[in-house]
């Protein structure tokens, strides 16, 4: 919520193949990226959960720097209703040079981007400003078992290529289905539940996630205050993970009132054991 000596505003970078997707863009993000050794010009998409300052104050600086670094692509931004207007105002509020080419898409619910490798989905959250959460879903892939294929007399080439794409083929007068020679590797799901009260959208995002990144602003002893500001407690975040079959939980967006994370870890692990607390520059492989 507020940066502290050890903790920056929220931002997460998801690196997958050619994509570098930034979730939210807290203040000071460009310096954090430089410390982490990640070039801002590598960013391909920015997903904004909502327009409270702690989630967007880094945008002007980051996008200006990307312009100064001669960002050659078009940057895609996705955010809740109102995002286009906010961005227009933002770049009118200072002498903006070198602004990169960008396109803003306002999204509400469901699938909003898809390519051959993955999908991006949004769900509405319940917060004091229009707010959405996001899921990154890798597509399932078929891995051919080469030993099995060889036994069936199949050699590498167009036939195996077709099977890999999920097509049934004819070989020596027999029908061969993809699952006869291979096995499905389930795609990974990574979700981000930003500022919210417990709600249906948060459950949908969390459902079967390999990694769930969720806000957890306070411990549950001050739940009333947490609800008043429309946030999740640490307990809420842990229940969100456990009740929706998530595999791993990272809690973020802690109030600056907590100087240490030990109580947060212990409350979270009471309800969901595989929880860690986000730290600046943390790297996780999924
Ligand atoms: Zn926030
Ligand atoms: Zn907020």
PDB file of C-alpha atoms and ligand atoms in Angstrom:
ATOM      1  CA  UNK A   1       0.000   0.000   0.000  1.00  0.00           C
ATOM      2  CA  UNK A   2       2.748   2.415   0.964  1.00  0.00           C
ATOM      3  CA  UNK A   3       6.386   1.829   0.161  1.00  0.00           C
ATOM      4  CA  UNK A   4       8.657   1.185   3.122  1.00  0.00           C
ATOM      5  CA  UNK A   5      12.428   1.050   3.449  1.00  0.00           C
ATOM      6  CA  UNK A   6      12.391  -2.604   2.372  1.00  0.00           C
ATOM      7  CA  UNK A   7       9.260  -2.896   0.325  1.00  0.00           C
ATOM      8  CA  UNK A   8       8.314  -1.206  -2.940  1.00  0.00           C
ATOM      9  CA  UNK A   9       4.843  -0.681  -4.354  1.00  0.00           C
ATOM     10  CA  UNK A  10       3.478  -3.755  -6.161  1.00  0.00           C
ATOM     11  CA  UNK A  11       4.638  -4.890  -9.619  1.00  0.00           C
ATOM     12  CA  UNK A  12       5.319  -8.383 -10.913  1.00  0.00           C
ATOM     13  CA  UNK A  13       6.992  -9.376 -14.137  1.00  0.00           C
ATOM     14  CA  UNK A  14       6.026 -12.646 -15.774  1.00  0.00           C
ATOM     15  CA  UNK A  15       8.648 -13.909 -18.197  1.00  0.00           C
ATOM     16  CA  UNK A  16       7.454 -16.537 -20.684  1.00  0.00           C
ATOM     17  CA  UNK A  17       9.172 -17.236 -24.027  1.00  0.00           C
ATOM     18  CA  UNK A  18       9.206 -13.892 -25.901  1.00  0.00           C
ATOM     19  CA  UNK A  19       6.787 -12.271 -23.473  1.00  0.00           C
ATOM     20  CA  UNK A  20       7.519 -10.079 -20.468  1.00  0.00           C
ATOM     21  CA  UNK A  21       4.207  -9.181 -18.915  1.00  0.00           C
ATOM     22  CA  UNK A  22       4.122  -6.618 -16.149  1.00  0.00           C
ATOM     23  CA  UNK A  23       1.266  -6.883 -13.641  1.00  0.00           C
ATOM     24  CA  UNK A  24       0.615  -3.460 -12.085  1.00  0.00           C
ATOM     25  CA  UNK A  25       3.170  -0.705 -12.130  1.00  0.00           C
ATOM     26  CA  UNK A  26       3.959   0.707  -8.705  1.00  0.00           C
ATOM     27  CA  UNK A  27       6.035   3.807  -8.060  1.00  0.00           C
ATOM     28  CA  UNK A  28       9.791   3.446  -8.571  1.00  0.00           C
ATOM     29  CA  UNK A  29       9.387   0.404 -10.810  1.00  0.00           C
ATOM     30  CA  UNK A  30      12.004   1.442 -13.339  1.00  0.00           C
ATOM     31  CA  UNK A  31      14.726   1.659 -10.720  1.00  0.00           C
ATOM     32  CA  UNK A  32      13.638  -1.682  -9.259  1.00  0.00           C
ATOM     33  CA  UNK A  33      13.911  -3.195 -12.723  1.00  0.00           C
ATOM     34  CA  UNK A  34      17.376  -1.799 -13.227  1.00  0.00           C
ATOM     35  CA  UNK A  35      18.486  -3.208  -9.875  1.00  0.00           C
ATOM     36  CA  UNK A  36      16.999  -6.559 -10.905  1.00  0.00           C
ATOM     37  CA  UNK A  37      18.893  -6.357 -14.217  1.00  0.00           C
ATOM     38  CA  UNK A  38      15.758  -6.319 -16.371  1.00  0.00           C
ATOM     39  CA  UNK A  39      15.591  -3.813 -19.229  1.00  0.00           C
ATOM     40  CA  UNK A  40      12.274  -1.918 -19.347  1.00  0.00           C
ATOM     41  CA  UNK A  41      12.415  -2.191 -23.158  1.00  0.00           C
ATOM     42  CA  UNK A  42      11.786  -5.939 -22.767  1.00  0.00           C
ATOM     43  CA  UNK A  43       8.240  -5.403 -21.507  1.00  0.00           C
ATOM     44  CA  UNK A  44       5.626  -6.576 -24.014  1.00  0.00           C
ATOM     45  CA  UNK A  45       2.384  -5.970 -22.093  1.00  0.00           C
ATOM     46  CA  UNK A  46       1.266  -4.136 -18.968  1.00  0.00           C
ATOM     47  CA  UNK A  47      -1.792  -5.323 -17.045  1.00  0.00           C
ATOM     48  CA  UNK A  48      -3.271  -2.755 -14.662  1.00  0.00           C
ATOM     49  CA  UNK A  49      -5.632  -3.978 -11.935  1.00  0.00           C
ATOM     50  CA  UNK A  50      -6.984  -0.530 -10.943  1.00  0.00           C
ATOM     51  CA  UNK A  51      -6.071   3.120 -10.829  1.00  0.00           C
ATOM     52  CA  UNK A  52      -5.266   3.585  -7.151  1.00  0.00           C
ATOM     53  CA  UNK A  53      -1.885   5.291  -7.020  1.00  0.00           C
ATOM     54  CA  UNK A  54       0.027   2.415  -5.453  1.00  0.00           C
ATOM     55  CA  UNK A  55      -0.649   0.304  -8.582  1.00  0.00           C
ATOM     56  CA  UNK A  56       0.017   2.888 -11.318  1.00  0.00           C
ATOM     57  CA  UNK A  57       2.384   5.618 -10.099  1.00  0.00           C
ATOM     58  CA  UNK A  58       5.248   3.979 -11.980  1.00  0.00           C
ATOM     59  CA  UNK A  59       3.634   4.191 -15.427  1.00  0.00           C
ATOM     60  CA  UNK A  60       4.673   7.703 -16.471  1.00  0.00           C
ATOM     61  CA  UNK A  61       8.316   7.175 -15.556  1.00  0.00           C
ATOM     62  CA  UNK A  62       8.548   3.688 -16.950  1.00  0.00           C
ATOM     63  CA  UNK A  63       6.925   4.532 -20.284  1.00  0.00           C
ATOM     64  CA  UNK A  64       9.009   7.702 -20.648  1.00  0.00           C
ATOM     65  CA  UNK A  65      12.180   5.681 -20.082  1.00  0.00           C
ATOM     66  CA  UNK A  66      11.092   3.066 -22.578  1.00  0.00           C
ATOM     67  CA  UNK A  67      10.687   5.907 -25.091  1.00  0.00           C
ATOM     68  CA  UNK A  68      14.145   7.271 -24.318  1.00  0.00           C
ATOM     69  CA  UNK A  69      15.510   3.740 -24.843  1.00  0.00           C
ATOM     70  CA  UNK A  70      13.881   3.740 -28.307  1.00  0.00           C
ATOM     71  CA  UNK A  71      11.336   1.050 -27.604  1.00  0.00           C
ATOM     72  CA  UNK A  72      10.691  -0.303 -31.098  1.00  0.00           C
ATOM     73  CA  UNK A  73       7.479  -2.264 -30.561  1.00  0.00           C
ATOM     74  CA  UNK A  74       3.953  -1.309 -29.700  1.00  0.00           C
ATOM     75  CA  UNK A  75       3.204  -1.671 -25.996  1.00  0.00           C
ATOM     76  CA  UNK A  76      -0.141  -3.232 -25.081  1.00  0.00           C
ATOM     77  CA  UNK A  77      -1.828  -2.039 -21.913  1.00  0.00           C
ATOM     78  CA  UNK A  78      -4.901  -3.672 -20.404  1.00  0.00           C
ATOM     79  CA  UNK A  79      -6.886  -2.277 -17.519  1.00  0.00           C
ATOM     80  CA  UNK A  80     -10.384  -1.712 -16.138  1.00  0.00           C
ATOM     81  CA  UNK A  81     -12.953   0.676 -17.552  1.00  0.00           C
ATOM     82  CA  UNK A  82     -11.612   4.227 -17.470  1.00  0.00           C
ATOM     83  CA  UNK A  83      -8.007   3.235 -18.252  1.00  0.00           C
ATOM     84  CA  UNK A  84      -7.915   5.130 -21.577  1.00  0.00           C
ATOM     85  CA  UNK A  85      -8.988   8.356 -19.947  1.00  0.00           C
ATOM     86  CA  UNK A  86      -6.564   7.990 -17.043  1.00  0.00           C
ATOM     87  CA  UNK A  87      -3.650   7.409 -19.433  1.00  0.00           C
ATOM     88  CA  UNK A  88      -4.639  10.409 -21.552  1.00  0.00           C
ATOM     89  CA  UNK A  89      -4.656  12.603 -18.461  1.00  0.00           C
ATOM     90  CA  UNK A  90      -1.383  11.149 -17.266  1.00  0.00           C
ATOM     91  CA  UNK A  91       0.522  12.114 -20.398  1.00  0.00           C
ATOM     92  CA  UNK A  92      -1.004  15.590 -20.356  1.00  0.00           C
ATOM     93  CA  UNK A  93       0.241  16.249 -16.839  1.00  0.00           C
ATOM     94  CA  UNK A  94       3.909  16.737 -17.772  1.00  0.00           C
ATOM     95  CA  UNK A  95       5.971  17.739 -20.820  1.00  0.00           C
ATOM     96  CA  UNK A  96       5.913  14.291 -22.324  1.00  0.00           C
ATOM     97  CA  UNK A  97       8.651  13.618 -24.883  1.00  0.00           C
ATOM     98  CA  UNK A  98       9.579  10.249 -26.334  1.00  0.00           C
ATOM     99  CA  UNK A  99       6.275   8.606 -25.513  1.00  0.00           C
ATOM    100  CA  UNK A 100       6.225   5.177 -27.062  1.00  0.00           C
ATOM    101  CA  UNK A 101       3.516   3.803 -29.278  1.00  0.00           C
ATOM    102  CA  UNK A 102       0.929   2.070 -27.147  1.00  0.00           C
ATOM    103  CA  UNK A 103      -2.570   0.658 -27.318  1.00  0.00           C
ATOM    104  CA  UNK A 104      -4.963   0.487 -24.378  1.00  0.00           C
ATOM    105  CA  UNK A 105      -7.665  -2.131 -24.072  1.00  0.00           C
ATOM    106  CA  UNK A 106     -10.285  -1.807 -21.369  1.00  0.00           C
ATOM    107  CA  UNK A 107     -11.303  -5.237 -20.134  1.00  0.00           C
ATOM    108  CA  UNK A 108     -13.998  -6.441 -17.768  1.00  0.00           C
ATOM    109  CA  UNK A 109     -14.446 -10.175 -17.684  1.00  0.00           C
ATOM    110  CA  UNK A 110     -13.176 -13.280 -19.458  1.00  0.00           C
ATOM    111  CA  UNK A 111     -10.575 -13.934 -22.110  1.00  0.00           C
ATOM    112  CA  UNK A 112      -8.943 -10.807 -23.535  1.00  0.00           C
ATOM    113  CA  UNK A 113      -5.796 -12.106 -25.216  1.00  0.00           C
ATOM    114  CA  UNK A 114      -4.816 -15.402 -26.778  1.00  0.00           C
ATOM    115  CA  UNK A 115      -1.978 -16.731 -28.906  1.00  0.00           C
ATOM    116  CA  UNK A 116      -0.805 -20.261 -29.668  1.00  0.00           C
ATOM    117  CA  UNK A 117       0.946 -20.588 -26.298  1.00  0.00           C
ATOM    118  CA  UNK A 118      -1.218 -18.901 -23.684  1.00  0.00           C
ATOM    119  CA  UNK A 119      -4.359 -16.986 -22.751  1.00  0.00           C
ATOM    120  CA  UNK A 120      -4.928 -13.935 -20.557  1.00  0.00           C
ATOM    121  CA  UNK A 121      -8.158 -13.665 -18.637  1.00  0.00           C
ATOM    122  CA  UNK A 122      -9.682 -11.000 -16.379  1.00  0.00           C
ATOM    123  CA  UNK A 123     -12.268 -11.228 -13.612  1.00  0.00           C
ATOM    124  CA  UNK A 124     -13.970  -8.337 -11.831  1.00  0.00           C
ATOM    125  CA  UNK A 125     -12.973  -7.768  -8.212  1.00  0.00           C
ATOM    126  CA  UNK A 126     -14.762  -5.851  -5.442  1.00  0.00           C
ATOM    127  CA  UNK A 127     -12.831  -2.768  -4.444  1.00  0.00           C
ATOM    128  CA  UNK A 128     -13.359   0.964  -3.850  1.00  0.00           C
ATOM    129  CA  UNK A 129     -12.362   1.679  -7.493  1.00  0.00           C
ATOM    130  CA  UNK A 130     -13.141  -0.409 -10.613  1.00  0.00           C
ATOM    131  CA  UNK A 131     -10.713  -3.285 -10.214  1.00  0.00           C
ATOM    132  CA  UNK A 132      -9.894  -6.496 -12.080  1.00  0.00           C
ATOM    133  CA  UNK A 133      -7.645  -9.476 -11.404  1.00  0.00           C
ATOM    134  CA  UNK A 134      -5.813 -11.532 -14.014  1.00  0.00           C
ATOM    135  CA  UNK A 135      -4.896 -15.066 -14.961  1.00  0.00           C
ATOM    136  CA  UNK A 136      -2.169 -16.220 -17.313  1.00  0.00           C
ATOM    137  CA  UNK A 137      -3.007 -19.688 -18.643  1.00  0.00           C
ATOM    138  CA  UNK A 138      -0.516 -21.689 -20.619  1.00  0.00           C
ATOM    139  CA  UNK A 139      -2.147 -24.040 -23.123  1.00  0.00           C
ATOM    140  CA  UNK A 140      -1.948 -27.804 -22.663  1.00  0.00           C
ATOM    141  CA  UNK A 141       0.630 -29.473 -24.893  1.00  0.00           C
ATOM    142  CA  UNK A 142       0.917 -32.972 -26.228  1.00  0.00           C
ATOM    143  CA  UNK A 143       4.306 -34.565 -25.742  1.00  0.00           C
ATOM    144  CA  UNK A 144       4.976 -37.485 -28.075  1.00  0.00           C
ATOM    145  CA  UNK A 145       6.437 -40.591 -26.479  1.00  0.00           C
ATOM    146  CA  UNK A 146       9.047 -41.383 -29.143  1.00  0.00           C
ATOM    147  CA  UNK A 147       9.609 -44.970 -27.979  1.00  0.00           C
ATOM    148  CA  UNK A 148       5.890 -45.657 -28.235  1.00  0.00           C
ATOM    149  CA  UNK A 149       5.725 -43.972 -31.637  1.00  0.00           C
ATOM    150  CA  UNK A 150       8.629 -46.070 -32.920  1.00  0.00           C
ATOM    151  CA  UNK A 151       6.922 -49.261 -31.764  1.00  0.00           C
ATOM    152  CA  UNK A 152       3.891 -48.282 -33.817  1.00  0.00           C
ATOM    153  CA  UNK A 153       6.114 -47.738 -36.821  1.00  0.00           C
ATOM    154  CA  UNK A 154       5.864 -43.951 -36.756  1.00  0.00           C
ATOM    155  CA  UNK A 155       8.935 -41.961 -37.687  1.00  0.00           C
ATOM    156  CA  UNK A 156       9.559 -38.299 -37.055  1.00  0.00           C
ATOM    157  CA  UNK A 157       7.997 -36.232 -39.797  1.00  0.00           C
ATOM    158  CA  UNK A 158       4.653 -34.826 -40.880  1.00  0.00           C
ATOM    159  CA  UNK A 159       2.607 -37.626 -39.283  1.00  0.00           C
ATOM    160  CA  UNK A 160       4.073 -37.018 -35.850  1.00  0.00           C
ATOM    161  CA  UNK A 161       3.729 -33.288 -36.435  1.00  0.00           C
ATOM    162  CA  UNK A 162      -0.006 -33.723 -37.045  1.00  0.00           C
ATOM    163  CA  UNK A 163      -0.414 -35.864 -33.941  1.00  0.00           C
ATOM    164  CA  UNK A 164       1.389 -33.235 -31.912  1.00  0.00           C
ATOM    165  CA  UNK A 165      -1.180 -30.690 -33.078  1.00  0.00           C
ATOM    166  CA  UNK A 166      -3.932 -32.942 -31.760  1.00  0.00           C
ATOM    167  CA  UNK A 167      -5.018 -34.447 -35.085  1.00  0.00           C
ATOM    168  CA  UNK A 168      -5.960 -38.084 -35.623  1.00  0.00           C
ATOM    169  CA  UNK A 169      -3.979 -39.655 -38.494  1.00  0.00           C
ATOM    170  CA  UNK A 170      -4.166 -42.709 -40.728  1.00  0.00           C
ATOM    171  CA  UNK A 171      -1.091 -44.913 -40.722  1.00  0.00           C
ATOM    172  CA  UNK A 172      -0.786 -48.314 -42.459  1.00  0.00           C
ATOM    173  CA  UNK A 173      -4.536 -48.464 -42.637  1.00  0.00           C
ATOM    174  CA  UNK A 174      -4.983 -47.810 -38.921  1.00  0.00           C
ATOM    175  CA  UNK A 175      -6.405 -44.783 -37.166  1.00  0.00           C
ATOM    176  CA  UNK A 176      -3.993 -43.304 -34.613  1.00  0.00           C
ATOM    177  CA  UNK A 177      -5.163 -40.764 -32.078  1.00  0.00           C
ATOM    178  CA  UNK A 178      -2.773 -38.300 -30.412  1.00  0.00           C
ATOM    179  CA  UNK A 179      -3.296 -39.878 -26.992  1.00  0.00           C
ATOM    180  CA  UNK A 180      -2.218 -43.280 -28.425  1.00  0.00           C
ATOM    181  CA  UNK A 181       1.360 -42.074 -28.796  1.00  0.00           C
ATOM    182  CA  UNK A 182       1.674 -39.230 -26.348  1.00  0.00           C
ATOM    183  CA  UNK A 183       0.624 -37.658 -23.113  1.00  0.00           C
ATOM    184  CA  UNK A 184      -0.775 -34.262 -22.282  1.00  0.00           C
ATOM    185  CA  UNK A 185       1.319 -31.793 -20.325  1.00  0.00           C
ATOM    186  CA  UNK A 186      -1.060 -29.499 -18.481  1.00  0.00           C
ATOM    187  CA  UNK A 187      -0.380 -25.819 -19.014  1.00  0.00           C
ATOM    188  CA  UNK A 188       0.497 -23.724 -15.982  1.00  0.00           C
ATOM    189  CA  UNK A 189      -1.880 -21.158 -14.517  1.00  0.00           C
ATOM    190  CA  UNK A 190      -0.650 -18.065 -12.714  1.00  0.00           C
ATOM    191  CA  UNK A 191      -3.156 -15.665 -11.186  1.00  0.00           C
ATOM    192  CA  UNK A 192      -3.031 -12.235  -9.616  1.00  0.00           C
ATOM    193  CA  UNK A 193      -5.781 -11.180  -7.233  1.00  0.00           C
ATOM    194  CA  UNK A 194      -5.366  -7.462  -6.614  1.00  0.00           C
ATOM    195  CA  UNK A 195      -7.166  -5.258  -4.069  1.00  0.00           C
ATOM    196  CA  UNK A 196     -10.552  -6.761  -3.249  1.00  0.00           C
ATOM    197  CA  UNK A 197     -13.053  -8.121  -0.791  1.00  0.00           C
ATOM    198  CA  UNK A 198     -13.619 -11.883  -1.021  1.00  0.00           C
ATOM    199  CA  UNK A 199     -15.687 -12.359  -4.201  1.00  0.00           C
ATOM    200  CA  UNK A 200     -16.626 -14.710  -7.030  1.00  0.00           C
ATOM    201  CA  UNK A 201     -14.082 -13.187  -9.429  1.00  0.00           C
ATOM    202  CA  UNK A 202     -11.244 -13.855  -6.977  1.00  0.00           C
ATOM    203  CA  UNK A 203     -12.374 -17.489  -6.613  1.00  0.00           C
ATOM    204  CA  UNK A 204     -12.456 -17.984 -10.380  1.00  0.00           C
ATOM    205  CA  UNK A 205      -8.948 -16.607 -10.762  1.00  0.00           C
ATOM    206  CA  UNK A 206      -7.569 -18.672  -7.900  1.00  0.00           C
ATOM    207  CA  UNK A 207      -9.211 -21.915  -9.117  1.00  0.00           C
ATOM    208  CA  UNK A 208      -6.529 -24.554  -9.860  1.00  0.00           C
ATOM    209  CA  UNK A 209      -3.736 -21.974 -10.087  1.00  0.00           C
ATOM    210  CA  UNK A 210      -0.204 -23.334  -9.973  1.00  0.00           C
ATOM    211  CA  UNK A 211       0.748 -19.998  -8.480  1.00  0.00           C
ATOM    212  CA  UNK A 212      -1.624 -17.510  -6.890  1.00  0.00           C
ATOM    213  CA  UNK A 213      -0.359 -14.028  -6.087  1.00  0.00           C
ATOM    214  CA  UNK A 214      -2.874 -12.360  -3.809  1.00  0.00           C
ATOM    215  CA  UNK A 215      -3.122  -9.243  -1.767  1.00  0.00           C
ATOM    216  CA  UNK A 216      -3.399  -9.692   2.001  1.00  0.00           C
ATOM    217  CA  UNK A 217      -3.357  -6.269   3.563  1.00  0.00           C
ATOM    218  CA  UNK A 218      -3.833  -6.941   7.289  1.00  0.00           C
ATOM    219  CA  UNK A 219      -3.876  -9.754   9.804  1.00  0.00           C
ATOM    220  CA  UNK A 220      -7.400 -10.886  10.631  1.00  0.00           C
ATOM    221  CA  UNK A 221      -7.383  -9.283  14.119  1.00  0.00           C
ATOM    222  CA  UNK A 222      -8.313  -5.998  12.425  1.00  0.00           C
ATOM    223  CA  UNK A 223     -10.672  -7.537   9.899  1.00  0.00           C
ATOM    224  CA  UNK A 224     -13.289  -4.801  10.303  1.00  0.00           C
ATOM    225  CA  UNK A 225     -10.833  -2.138   9.216  1.00  0.00           C
ATOM    226  CA  UNK A 226      -9.671  -4.329   6.321  1.00  0.00           C
ATOM    227  CA  UNK A 227     -13.233  -4.765   5.056  1.00  0.00           C
ATOM    228  CA  UNK A 228     -13.962  -1.057   5.424  1.00  0.00           C
ATOM    229  CA  UNK A 229     -11.191  -0.320   2.925  1.00  0.00           C
ATOM    230  CA  UNK A 230     -12.275  -3.260   0.759  1.00  0.00           C
ATOM    231  CA  UNK A 231      -9.237  -5.478   1.122  1.00  0.00           C
ATOM    232  CA  UNK A 232      -8.425  -9.088   1.972  1.00  0.00           C
ATOM    233  CA  UNK A 233      -6.904 -10.183   5.243  1.00  0.00           C
ATOM    234  CA  UNK A 234      -4.004 -12.622   5.219  1.00  0.00           C
ATOM    235  CA  UNK A 235      -6.467 -15.304   6.340  1.00  0.00           C
ATOM    236  CA  UNK A 236      -8.795 -14.451   3.406  1.00  0.00           C
ATOM    237  CA  UNK A 237      -5.894 -14.815   0.976  1.00  0.00           C
ATOM    238  CA  UNK A 238      -4.917 -18.200   2.460  1.00  0.00           C
ATOM    239  CA  UNK A 239      -8.525 -19.443   2.304  1.00  0.00           C
ATOM    240  CA  UNK A 240      -8.756 -18.218  -1.277  1.00  0.00           C
ATOM    241  CA  UNK A 241      -5.828 -20.503  -2.124  1.00  0.00           C
ATOM    242  CA  UNK A 242      -6.974 -23.526  -0.110  1.00  0.00           C
ATOM    243  CA  UNK A 243     -10.656 -23.435  -1.104  1.00  0.00           C
ATOM    244  CA  UNK A 244      -9.847 -23.107  -4.799  1.00  0.00           C
ATOM    245  CA  UNK A 245      -7.162 -25.774  -5.080  1.00  0.00           C
ATOM    246  CA  UNK A 246      -4.244 -23.398  -5.735  1.00  0.00           C
ATOM    247  CA  UNK A 247      -0.823 -25.039  -5.418  1.00  0.00           C
ATOM    248  CA  UNK A 248       1.232 -22.153  -4.103  1.00  0.00           C
ATOM    249  CA  UNK A 249       0.411 -18.729  -2.649  1.00  0.00           C
ATOM    250  CA  UNK A 250       2.416 -15.530  -2.538  1.00  0.00           C
ATOM    251  CA  UNK A 251       0.957 -12.799  -0.338  1.00  0.00           C
ATOM    252  CA  UNK A 252       1.651  -9.213  -1.256  1.00  0.00           C
ATOM    253  CA  UNK A 253       0.279  -5.679  -0.605  1.00  0.00           C
ATOM    254  CA  UNK A 254       0.981  -5.728   3.128  1.00  0.00           C
ATOM    255  CA  UNK A 255       0.228  -2.708   5.233  1.00  0.00           C
ATOM    256  CA  UNK A 256       3.379  -0.810   6.245  1.00  0.00           C
ATOM    257  CA  UNK A 257       2.302  -1.331   9.881  1.00  0.00           C
ATOM    258  CA  UNK A 258       3.954  -4.787   9.790  1.00  0.00           C
ATOM    259  CA  UNK A 259       7.664  -4.492  10.410  1.00  0.00           C
ATOM    260  CA  UNK A 260       8.249  -8.233  10.290  1.00  0.00           C
ATOM    261  CA  UNK A 261       6.485 -10.983   8.374  1.00  0.00           C
ATOM    262  CA  UNK A 262       6.551 -13.719  11.040  1.00  0.00           C
ATOM    263  CA  UNK A 263       2.943 -13.214  12.216  1.00  0.00           C
ATOM    264  CA  UNK A 264       1.784 -12.960   8.630  1.00  0.00           C
ATOM    265  CA  UNK A 265       3.455 -16.234   7.713  1.00  0.00           C
ATOM    266  CA  UNK A 266       1.976 -17.994  10.724  1.00  0.00           C
ATOM    267  CA  UNK A 267      -1.586 -16.729  10.109  1.00  0.00           C
ATOM    268  CA  UNK A 268      -1.381 -17.668   6.423  1.00  0.00           C
ATOM    269  CA  UNK A 269       0.060 -21.148   7.041  1.00  0.00           C
ATOM    270  CA  UNK A 270      -2.718 -21.934   9.521  1.00  0.00           C
ATOM    271  CA  UNK A 271      -5.047 -22.029   6.517  1.00  0.00           C
ATOM    272  CA  UNK A 272      -2.714 -22.748   3.599  1.00  0.00           C
ATOM    273  CA  UNK A 273       0.672 -24.237   4.205  1.00  0.00           C
ATOM    274  CA  UNK A 274       2.399 -23.521   0.905  1.00  0.00           C
ATOM    275  CA  UNK A 275       2.462 -19.744   1.406  1.00  0.00           C
ATOM    276  CA  UNK A 276       5.314 -17.305   1.098  1.00  0.00           C
ATOM    277  CA  UNK A 277       5.364 -13.548   1.578  1.00  0.00           C
ATOM    278  CA  UNK A 278       6.458 -11.430  -1.377  1.00  0.00           C
ATOM    279  CA  UNK A 279       9.761  -9.657  -1.114  1.00  0.00           C
ATOM    280  CA  UNK A 280      11.298  -7.161  -3.484  1.00  0.00           C
ATOM    281  CA  UNK A 281      13.356  -8.852  -6.240  1.00  0.00           C
ATOM    282  CA  UNK A 282      11.981 -12.303  -5.408  1.00  0.00           C
ATOM    283  CA  UNK A 283      12.162 -14.717  -8.364  1.00  0.00           C
ATOM    284  CA  UNK A 284       9.945 -17.768  -8.667  1.00  0.00           C
ATOM    285  CA  UNK A 285       9.985 -20.442 -11.367  1.00  0.00           C
ATOM    286  CA  UNK A 286       6.669 -22.123 -12.042  1.00  0.00           C
TER     287      UNK A 286
HETATM  288 ZN1  LIG B   1      -3.437  -1.125  -3.432  1.00  0.00          ZN
HETATM  289 ZN1  LIG B   2      -6.648  -0.176  -4.217  1.00  0.00          ZN
END
